[in-house]
Amino acid sequence: MRLFAATIATESNTFSPLPTSLDAYKESVFLRPGEHPEETPRMCTAPLWVARRRAQADGFTLIEGSCFAASPAGTTNRADYEFMRDEILGQLRAALPVDGVLLGLHGAMVAHGYDDVEGDVVARVRALVGPTCVIGVELDLHCHLTVKRVIGADIVVLYKEFPHTDVVERAEDMLAIVLKTIRGQVKPVMSLYDCRQIGSYPTTLPLMRAFVDRMKAMEGSSGILSISIGHCFPYGDVPELGGRILVMTDGDKARADALSSEIGQEFISMRGKTAPQYHGVDEGISAGLAVEGHPVVLADPADNAGGGAPTDNTTILRRLIARDVPNAALGPIWDPIAVRLCFAAGLGATFPLRFGGKIGPASGLPIDAEVTVTGLKRDCWQSFGPTQVPLGDCAAVRIGGVEVVLITKRSQALGLELFSNLGIHPHTKKLVVVKSTNHFMAAFGPIAKQVLYIESDGPLSRDYAKIPYKKVQRPIWPLDEVTTPRLIV
Ligand SMILES: [Zn+2]
């Protein structure tokens, strides 16, 4: 048995002022066949990584293709996308014949000229391998679950957890179903239900937690192979943006249709009840200071690099400084030039620094302050579950009672190392402000006395009515009150 695996992935915020080119992939994941590290998967590469570890025991030969992934930002350059795609297709052509193809994709990638990158990849793979080869795909739950990709693939499995702590487990699920299909033990059929809604659904809150746990309990019995809840990615303006439910059964299309519709109706009934409460900037800071004990973690989801935001909005920081808040830390702010200036000034130096507030109107104005450099470290990393995320060269600066982490490689706050790399210990701080929507919860949730969410004026507003959509199919909730949810595959 011969399987081919590859990755091409990013999450494209089509409103972002930061274009994504080959440089962004080279900075994040740019691995040619055989170059993928042994220890841990990288962004969206779990299918290849899991297959490599299981090839011998499961009796197949793995042919590794390239893995390309970039941190979320704006739309990918067209020529760069086609270059990466065609490299992978060329490797696949050279590997033929294969029994199966494993694709580690994100699912919300947009390139200029391609609103549905993953649909394009899957369709071109299908054209090469023919109808009997088994195509398995793993996607982030923040994907556009388009009809084209669902019809083009045999098996599609999404992450179930947000924060995404189950990337490896879902790749294992996907591979297991691919192997059973090739061996003729199952015949997967998929149904897709379109809930016609935009929303945010952290699985750390009780309603979504119970919903996901129930889906998981259904899998593996009565012919149900897999259930995926597509949350949607609200900041990618493409026609098929929206929440969708995918059910895969063993040969029973009627059962898949009924179950995806039933789960879809339940997901619709949860509209408006799944997101946390958001505070205003000053109100959130005051609420944090009023909590007995520490640390209080304040999240700034509107400036989350993980959703394609620049991560240099200064609004919360400006208020912390103006209010002279003691014993606070904030991170990250992406500003490679400021990091360079801090290295030039040296550890312990006090000097006037302009930082943040550069990339677009939603970044706010830069901070001009007399800062003291309290930490400098080259080539930093932070952990996210089993994966290591690069931060590049980093600097910490102190302004009054506030310490700020400046980074070179744009990322959201994921691991405690973001701070501890530079000698800042989040456990000891009164307030820890993190730029992240919910992934920070994996590491910062356990140490937090309390977690509060602030709606800043960063680009990723939770108020979807503020987003200037042009392409998304209407009607869709909450932009429209009346919608027409339905089975679409
Ligand atoms: Zn995601």
Coordinates of C-alpha atoms and ligand atoms in Angstrom, one line a residue:
M1 CA 0.0 0.0 0.0
R2 CA 1.4 3.4 -1.0
L3 CA 0.2 6.7 0.6
F4 CA 1.3 10.2 -0.3
A5 CA 1.1 13.1 2.2
A6 CA 1.6 16.9 1.9
T7 CA 0.5 20.2 3.4
I8 CA -0.4 23.6 2.1
A9 CA -2.0 25.9 4.6
T10 CA -2.7 29.3 6.0
E11 CA -5.8 31.1 7.3
S12 CA -6.5 34.1 5.1
N13 CA -8.0 37.2 6.5
T14 CA -9.1 38.8 3.3
F15 CA -9.5 42.2 5.1
S16 CA -5.9 42.2 6.4
P17 CA -3.4 44.8 5.3
L18 CA -0.6 42.2 5.5
P19 CA -0.2 40.3 2.2
T20 CA 1.0 36.7 2.4
S21 CA 3.9 35.7 0.1
L22 CA 6.4 32.8 -0.1
D23 CA 8.5 34.7 2.5
A24 CA 5.7 34.1 5.1
Y25 CA 5.7 30.4 4.4
K26 CA 9.5 30.3 4.5
E27 CA 9.3 32.0 7.9
S28 CA 6.8 29.5 9.2
V29 CA 6.7 26.0 7.6
F30 CA 8.7 25.4 4.4
L31 CA 9.7 21.7 4.4
R32 CA 10.7 19.7 1.4
P33 CA 10.3 15.8 1.3
G34 CA 12.2 14.2 4.2
E35 CA 12.8 17.6 6.0
H36 CA 9.9 17.4 8.4
P37 CA 11.2 17.2 12.0
E38 CA 10.7 13.9 13.9
E39 CA 9.6 15.2 17.3
T40 CA 6.5 17.2 16.7
P41 CA 4.1 18.2 13.9
R42 CA 4.1 21.8 12.6
M43 CA 1.1 23.9 11.6
C44 CA -1.3 21.6 9.7
T45 CA 1.3 18.9 9.1
A46 CA -0.1 16.3 11.5
P47 CA -1.4 14.0 8.7
L48 CA 2.2 13.5 7.3
W49 CA 3.7 13.3 10.8
V50 CA 1.2 10.7 12.0
A51 CA 1.5 8.7 8.8
R52 CA 5.3 8.6 9.1
R53 CA 5.1 7.2 12.6
R54 CA 2.5 4.6 11.7
A55 CA 3.7 3.4 8.3
Q56 CA 5.6 0.4 9.4
A57 CA 3.1 -0.9 11.9
D58 CA 0.2 -0.4 9.5
G59 CA 2.0 -1.9 6.6
F60 CA 2.2 1.0 4.1
T61 CA 4.8 3.0 2.3
L62 CA 4.6 6.8 2.9
I63 CA 5.8 9.1 0.1
E64 CA 6.4 12.5 1.6
G65 CA 5.5 15.6 -0.3
S66 CA 6.3 19.2 0.7
C67 CA 4.8 21.0 3.6
F68 CA 4.0 24.7 3.3
A69 CA 2.2 26.7 6.0
A70 CA 2.1 30.4 6.9
S71 CA 0.8 32.2 9.9
P72 CA -2.6 33.7 9.3
A73 CA -2.5 37.1 7.5
G74 CA -3.9 38.5 4.3
T75 CA -4.6 36.8 1.0
T76 CA -1.8 34.7 -0.5
N77 CA 0.1 35.9 -3.6
R78 CA -1.3 34.1 -6.6
A79 CA 2.0 33.0 -8.3
D80 CA 3.3 31.9 -4.9
Y81 CA 0.3 29.7 -4.3
E82 CA 0.5 28.2 -7.7
F83 CA 4.2 27.5 -7.2
M84 CA 3.6 25.6 -4.0
R85 CA 0.5 23.8 -5.3
D86 CA 2.3 22.7 -8.5
E87 CA 5.3 21.5 -6.6
I88 CA 3.1 19.2 -4.5
L89 CA 1.1 18.0 -7.6
G90 CA 4.4 17.3 -9.3
Q91 CA 5.6 15.2 -6.4
L92 CA 2.3 13.3 -6.4
R93 CA 2.5 12.7 -10.1
A94 CA 6.0 11.2 -9.7
A95 CA 4.8 9.0 -6.8
L96 CA 1.9 7.4 -8.8
P97 CA 0.4 4.9 -8.4
V98 CA -0.8 5.6 -4.9
D99 CA -3.7 4.1 -2.9
G100 CA -4.3 7.1 -0.8
V101 CA -3.5 10.8 -0.4
L102 CA -3.4 12.5 3.0
L103 CA -3.7 16.3 2.9
G104 CA -3.0 18.5 5.9
L105 CA -4.8 21.7 5.0
H106 CA -6.2 24.6 7.0
G107 CA -9.4 25.2 5.2
A108 CA -9.6 29.0 5.2
M109 CA -6.8 29.7 2.7
V110 CA -7.5 32.3 0.0
A111 CA -5.1 33.2 -2.8
H112 CA -5.7 36.0 -5.3
G113 CA -7.9 34.4 -8.0
Y114 CA -8.8 31.4 -5.7
D115 CA -11.6 31.9 -3.1
D116 CA -11.5 28.1 -2.4
V117 CA -7.8 27.1 -2.4
E118 CA -8.5 23.8 -0.7
G119 CA -11.3 22.9 -3.2
D120 CA -8.8 23.7 -6.0
V121 CA -6.1 21.5 -4.4
V122 CA -8.5 18.6 -3.8
A123 CA -9.9 18.7 -7.3
R124 CA -6.5 18.8 -8.9
V125 CA -5.3 15.9 -6.7
R126 CA -8.4 13.9 -7.7
A127 CA -7.8 14.6 -11.4
L128 CA -4.3 13.1 -11.0
V129 CA -5.1 10.1 -8.9
G130 CA -8.4 9.1 -10.4
P131 CA -11.7 8.1 -8.8
T132 CA -10.6 5.0 -6.8
C133 CA -7.7 6.4 -4.9
V134 CA -8.8 7.5 -1.4
I135 CA -8.3 11.2 -0.5
G136 CA -8.3 12.1 3.2
V137 CA -8.2 15.7 4.4
E138 CA -7.7 17.2 7.8
L139 CA -9.0 20.8 8.3
D140 CA -9.0 23.4 11.1
L141 CA -12.6 23.9 12.4
H142 CA -12.2 27.6 11.3
C143 CA -12.6 26.6 7.7
H144 CA -14.9 27.3 4.8
L145 CA -16.3 23.8 4.4
T146 CA -17.1 24.2 0.7
V147 CA -19.1 21.8 -1.4
K148 CA -16.2 21.5 -3.9
R149 CA -13.8 20.1 -1.4
V150 CA -16.3 17.8 0.3
I151 CA -17.3 16.3 -3.0
G152 CA -13.7 16.1 -4.2
A153 CA -12.4 14.2 -1.1
D154 CA -13.5 10.8 0.3
I155 CA -12.8 11.6 3.9
V156 CA -12.8 15.0 5.6
V157 CA -12.1 15.3 9.4
L158 CA -12.0 18.7 11.3
Y159 CA -10.4 19.5 14.6
K160 CA -13.1 19.3 17.4
E161 CA -11.4 21.5 20.0
F162 CA -11.0 25.3 20.2
P163 CA -8.2 25.8 21.4
H164 CA -7.0 23.2 18.9
T165 CA -5.5 20.7 21.3
D166 CA -6.6 17.7 19.2
V167 CA -4.8 18.2 15.9
V168 CA -2.8 14.9 16.2
E169 CA -5.8 12.9 17.4
R170 CA -7.9 14.1 14.4
A171 CA -5.1 13.3 12.0
E172 CA -5.1 9.8 13.5
D173 CA -8.8 9.5 13.0
M174 CA -8.5 10.6 9.4
L175 CA -5.7 8.1 8.7
A176 CA -7.5 5.3 10.4
I177 CA -10.6 5.9 8.2
V178 CA -8.4 6.2 5.0
L179 CA -6.7 2.8 5.8
K180 CA -10.0 1.0 6.5
T181 CA -11.4 2.4 3.2
I182 CA -8.4 1.2 1.2
R183 CA -8.8 -2.2 2.8
G184 CA -12.5 -2.3 1.9
Q185 CA -13.6 -2.4 5.6
V186 CA -15.7 0.8 5.3
K187 CA -17.3 2.9 2.6
P188 CA -17.4 6.5 3.8
V189 CA -20.3 8.7 2.6
M190 CA -20.6 12.4 3.7
S191 CA -23.5 14.8 4.3
L192 CA -23.0 18.5 4.7
Y193 CA -25.6 20.7 6.4
D194 CA -25.3 24.5 6.0
C195 CA -26.4 26.3 9.2
R196 CA -26.2 29.8 7.6
Q197 CA -24.5 31.4 10.5
I198 CA -21.3 33.3 11.6
G199 CA -20.1 32.9 15.1
S200 CA -17.4 32.1 17.6
Y201 CA -17.5 28.8 19.5
P202 CA -14.7 28.3 22.1
T203 CA -15.1 24.7 23.3
T204 CA -13.8 25.7 26.8
L205 CA -17.3 27.2 27.6
P206 CA -20.0 24.8 28.9
L207 CA -22.6 24.8 26.1
M208 CA -20.0 24.0 23.3
R209 CA -18.2 21.6 25.6
A210 CA -21.3 19.5 26.1
F211 CA -22.2 19.7 22.4
V212 CA -18.7 18.5 21.3
D213 CA -18.6 15.8 23.9
R214 CA -21.9 14.5 22.7
M215 CA -20.7 14.4 19.0
K216 CA -17.6 12.5 20.1
A217 CA -19.6 9.9 22.0
M218 CA -21.7 9.2 18.9
E219 CA -18.7 8.4 16.7
G220 CA -17.7 4.8 16.3
S221 CA -21.2 3.3 16.8
S222 CA -24.2 2.6 14.5
G223 CA -22.0 3.2 11.4
I224 CA -21.1 6.8 12.3
L225 CA -17.5 7.2 11.3
S226 CA -17.0 10.9 12.0
I227 CA -18.8 14.1 13.0
S228 CA -17.3 17.5 12.3
I229 CA -18.5 21.0 13.3
G230 CA -17.3 23.6 11.0
H231 CA -17.2 26.8 13.1
C232 CA -16.4 29.1 10.1
F233 CA -13.7 31.7 9.7
P234 CA -15.5 35.1 10.0
Y235 CA -12.6 37.2 8.5
G236 CA -12.3 35.5 5.1
D237 CA -14.8 37.1 2.7
V238 CA -15.7 34.1 0.4
P239 CA -19.1 33.0 -0.8
E240 CA -19.2 29.8 1.3
L241 CA -18.2 31.4 4.7
G242 CA -20.4 30.0 7.5
G243 CA -21.1 27.3 10.1
R244 CA -21.6 23.8 8.6
I245 CA -22.0 20.3 10.0
L246 CA -20.3 17.3 8.3
V247 CA -21.3 13.8 9.1
M248 CA -19.6 10.7 7.7
T249 CA -21.2 7.3 7.9
D250 CA -20.3 3.8 6.6
G251 CA -22.3 3.7 3.4
D252 CA -25.5 5.0 4.9
K253 CA -26.3 8.3 3.1
A254 CA -29.8 8.6 4.5
R255 CA -28.5 8.3 8.1
A256 CA -25.7 10.9 7.4
D257 CA -28.4 13.3 5.9
A258 CA -30.7 12.9 8.9
L259 CA -27.9 13.2 11.5
S260 CA -26.2 16.2 10.0
S261 CA -29.6 18.0 9.7
E262 CA -30.4 17.2 13.3
I263 CA -27.0 18.3 14.7
G264 CA -27.2 21.4 12.4
Q265 CA -30.6 22.4 13.9
E266 CA -29.1 22.1 17.4
F267 CA -26.1 24.2 16.4
I268 CA -28.6 26.8 15.0
S269 CA -30.4 26.8 18.3
M270 CA -27.1 27.8 20.0
R271 CA -26.8 31.1 18.0
G272 CA -25.6 34.0 20.2
K273 CA -25.1 31.7 23.3
T274 CA -21.6 30.4 22.6
A275 CA -19.2 33.3 22.9
P276 CA -17.9 34.7 26.2
Q277 CA -18.8 38.1 27.6
Y278 CA -16.7 41.0 26.2
H279 CA -15.7 44.0 28.3
G280 CA -14.8 47.5 27.1
V281 CA -11.1 48.4 27.4
D282 CA -11.2 50.4 30.6
E283 CA -14.0 48.4 32.1
G284 CA -12.0 45.2 31.5
I285 CA -8.9 46.6 33.1
S286 CA -10.9 47.8 36.1
A287 CA -12.6 44.4 36.4
G288 CA -9.2 42.7 36.3
L289 CA -7.8 44.9 39.0
A290 CA -10.8 44.3 41.2
V291 CA -10.3 40.5 41.2
E292 CA -8.9 39.2 44.4
G293 CA -5.6 37.3 43.7
H294 CA -3.6 36.9 40.5
P295 CA -2.8 36.6 37.7
V296 CA -5.9 37.9 35.9
V297 CA -5.6 37.1 32.2
L298 CA -7.1 39.7 29.9
A299 CA -7.6 38.5 26.3
D300 CA -7.5 40.9 23.3
P301 CA -9.1 38.7 20.5
A302 CA -9.6 41.6 18.2
D303 CA -5.8 41.8 17.6
N304 CA -5.2 38.1 17.3
A305 CA -2.4 37.1 14.8
G306 CA -4.2 33.7 14.7
G307 CA -7.0 35.5 12.8
G308 CA -4.7 37.4 10.6
A309 CA -4.5 40.6 12.6
P310 CA -1.2 42.5 12.6
T311 CA -0.8 42.2 16.4
D312 CA 0.4 45.7 16.9
N313 CA -2.7 47.4 18.2
T314 CA -1.8 49.6 21.1
T315 CA -5.2 50.5 22.6
I316 CA -5.1 48.3 25.7
L317 CA -1.4 49.0 26.4
R318 CA -2.0 52.8 26.1
R319 CA -4.7 52.6 28.8
L320 CA -2.5 50.4 31.1
I321 CA 0.3 53.0 30.8
A322 CA -2.0 56.0 31.2
R323 CA -3.6 54.5 34.3
D324 CA -0.2 53.6 35.7
V325 CA -1.3 50.0 36.3
P326 CA 1.3 48.2 38.5
N327 CA 2.7 44.7 37.9
A328 CA 1.2 44.0 34.4
A329 CA 2.6 42.2 31.4
L330 CA 1.3 42.4 27.8
G331 CA 2.3 40.3 24.8
P332 CA 2.9 40.0 22.0
I333 CA 3.4 43.1 20.0
W334 CA 4.8 42.4 16.6
D335 CA 7.4 45.0 15.7
P336 CA 10.6 43.7 14.2
I337 CA 12.1 47.2 13.9
A338 CA 11.5 48.0 17.6
V339 CA 13.1 44.6 18.5
R340 CA 16.2 45.6 16.5
L341 CA 16.3 49.0 18.3
C342 CA 16.1 47.3 21.7
F343 CA 19.0 44.9 20.8
A344 CA 21.0 48.0 19.7
A345 CA 20.3 49.8 23.0
G346 CA 21.2 46.7 25.0
L347 CA 19.9 44.9 28.1
G348 CA 19.2 47.4 31.0
A349 CA 19.3 50.4 28.7
T350 CA 16.7 53.1 29.1
F351 CA 15.9 55.0 25.9
P352 CA 13.0 56.6 23.9
L353 CA 11.3 54.0 21.8
R354 CA 8.5 54.2 19.3
F355 CA 6.7 50.9 18.9
G356 CA 3.5 49.2 17.7
G357 CA 0.6 50.9 15.9
K358 CA 2.1 50.7 12.4
I359 CA 0.5 48.3 10.0
G360 CA -3.0 49.7 9.5
P361 CA -5.7 52.0 10.8
A362 CA -6.9 49.2 13.2
S363 CA -3.4 49.2 14.7
G364 CA -4.0 52.5 16.5
L365 CA -1.2 55.0 16.9
P366 CA 2.3 54.0 18.0
I367 CA 3.4 54.2 21.6
D368 CA 6.2 56.7 22.2
A369 CA 7.7 56.1 25.6
E370 CA 10.9 56.1 27.6
V371 CA 11.4 52.3 28.0
T372 CA 13.8 50.1 29.9
V373 CA 15.0 47.0 28.1
T374 CA 14.4 44.2 30.6
G375 CA 15.0 41.2 28.3
L376 CA 16.6 40.3 25.0
K377 CA 16.7 36.8 23.4
R378 CA 17.4 35.6 19.9
D379 CA 15.4 33.0 18.1
C380 CA 12.6 32.4 20.7
W381 CA 9.8 29.8 20.6
Q382 CA 6.6 29.1 22.4
S383 CA 4.7 25.8 22.8
F384 CA 1.2 25.1 21.6
G385 CA 0.2 21.6 22.7
P386 CA 2.8 19.4 21.0
T387 CA 3.9 22.0 18.5
Q388 CA 6.6 24.6 18.7
V389 CA 5.8 28.1 17.3
P390 CA 8.6 30.4 16.4
L391 CA 8.7 34.0 17.7
G392 CA 12.1 35.1 16.3
D393 CA 14.2 37.6 18.2
C394 CA 12.3 39.0 21.1
A395 CA 12.7 42.0 23.5
A396 CA 11.0 42.9 26.7
V397 CA 10.6 46.6 27.6
R398 CA 9.2 48.1 30.8
I399 CA 7.2 51.3 31.0
G400 CA 6.3 52.1 34.6
G401 CA 4.6 49.0 36.0
V402 CA 3.9 47.4 32.6
E403 CA 6.2 45.0 30.8
V404 CA 5.7 44.4 27.1
V405 CA 7.0 41.6 24.9
L406 CA 8.0 42.6 21.4
I407 CA 8.4 39.8 18.8
T408 CA 9.9 39.5 15.3
K409 CA 7.9 36.5 13.9
R410 CA 4.2 37.4 14.1
S411 CA 2.2 35.0 16.3
Q412 CA -0.6 35.1 18.9
A413 CA 0.0 34.4 22.6
L414 CA 0.1 30.6 23.0
G415 CA 2.6 29.4 25.5
L416 CA 4.0 30.8 28.8
E417 CA 7.4 30.9 27.1
L418 CA 6.2 34.1 25.3
F419 CA 6.9 35.8 28.6
S420 CA 9.3 33.5 30.4
N421 CA 11.8 33.5 27.5
L422 CA 12.5 37.1 28.6
G423 CA 12.4 36.6 32.3
I424 CA 8.8 37.7 32.8
H425 CA 6.9 35.3 35.0
P426 CA 3.2 35.5 34.2
H427 CA 2.3 33.7 37.5
T428 CA 3.6 36.7 39.5
K429 CA 1.7 39.4 37.6
K430 CA -1.5 41.0 38.6
L431 CA -2.7 41.5 35.0
V432 CA -1.5 39.5 32.0
V433 CA -2.8 40.8 28.7
V434 CA -2.6 38.3 25.8
K435 CA -3.4 38.9 22.1
S436 CA -5.3 35.7 21.2
T437 CA -8.9 34.7 20.8
N438 CA -9.0 31.4 22.8
H439 CA -5.8 29.4 22.0
F440 CA -4.1 31.1 25.0
M441 CA -6.5 29.1 27.2
A442 CA -4.5 25.9 26.8
A443 CA -1.5 27.4 28.7
F444 CA -2.8 30.5 30.4
G445 CA -6.2 29.1 31.5
P446 CA -4.6 26.8 34.1
I447 CA -2.6 29.6 35.8
A448 CA -5.3 32.3 35.6
K449 CA -7.2 33.3 38.7
Q450 CA -9.7 34.6 36.3
V451 CA -9.9 35.1 32.5
L452 CA -11.7 38.2 31.0
Y453 CA -12.2 39.1 27.4
I454 CA -11.9 42.6 26.1
E455 CA -13.3 44.0 22.8
S456 CA -10.5 46.4 21.7
D457 CA -10.6 48.3 18.4
G458 CA -8.3 45.8 16.7
P459 CA -9.3 44.5 13.3
L460 CA -11.1 41.3 14.3
S461 CA -14.3 42.6 15.7
R462 CA -16.8 40.2 17.3
D463 CA -19.5 42.4 15.9
Y464 CA -19.8 40.8 12.5
A465 CA -22.1 43.6 11.3
K466 CA -19.0 45.9 11.4
I467 CA -17.2 43.7 8.8
P468 CA -17.4 45.0 5.2
Y469 CA -18.4 41.6 3.6
K470 CA -18.9 41.7 -0.2
K471 CA -18.8 38.0 -1.3
V472 CA -20.4 36.0 1.5
Q473 CA -23.7 34.4 0.4
R474 CA -26.8 36.0 2.1
P475 CA -28.9 35.6 4.0
I476 CA -26.7 34.6 6.9
W477 CA -27.1 35.2 10.7
P478 CA -26.4 37.6 12.4
L479 CA -26.2 39.9 9.3
D480 CA -29.7 38.7 8.4
E481 CA -32.5 37.8 10.8
V482 CA -34.2 35.2 8.6
T483 CA -32.0 32.4 7.0
T484 CA -32.6 29.2 5.2
P485 CA -30.5 26.4 6.6
R486 CA -30.4 23.3 4.5
L487 CA -28.6 20.1 3.5
I488 CA -26.1 20.9 0.6
V489 CA -24.3 17.6 0.1
Ligands
ZN1 ZN -8.5 27.6 14.0

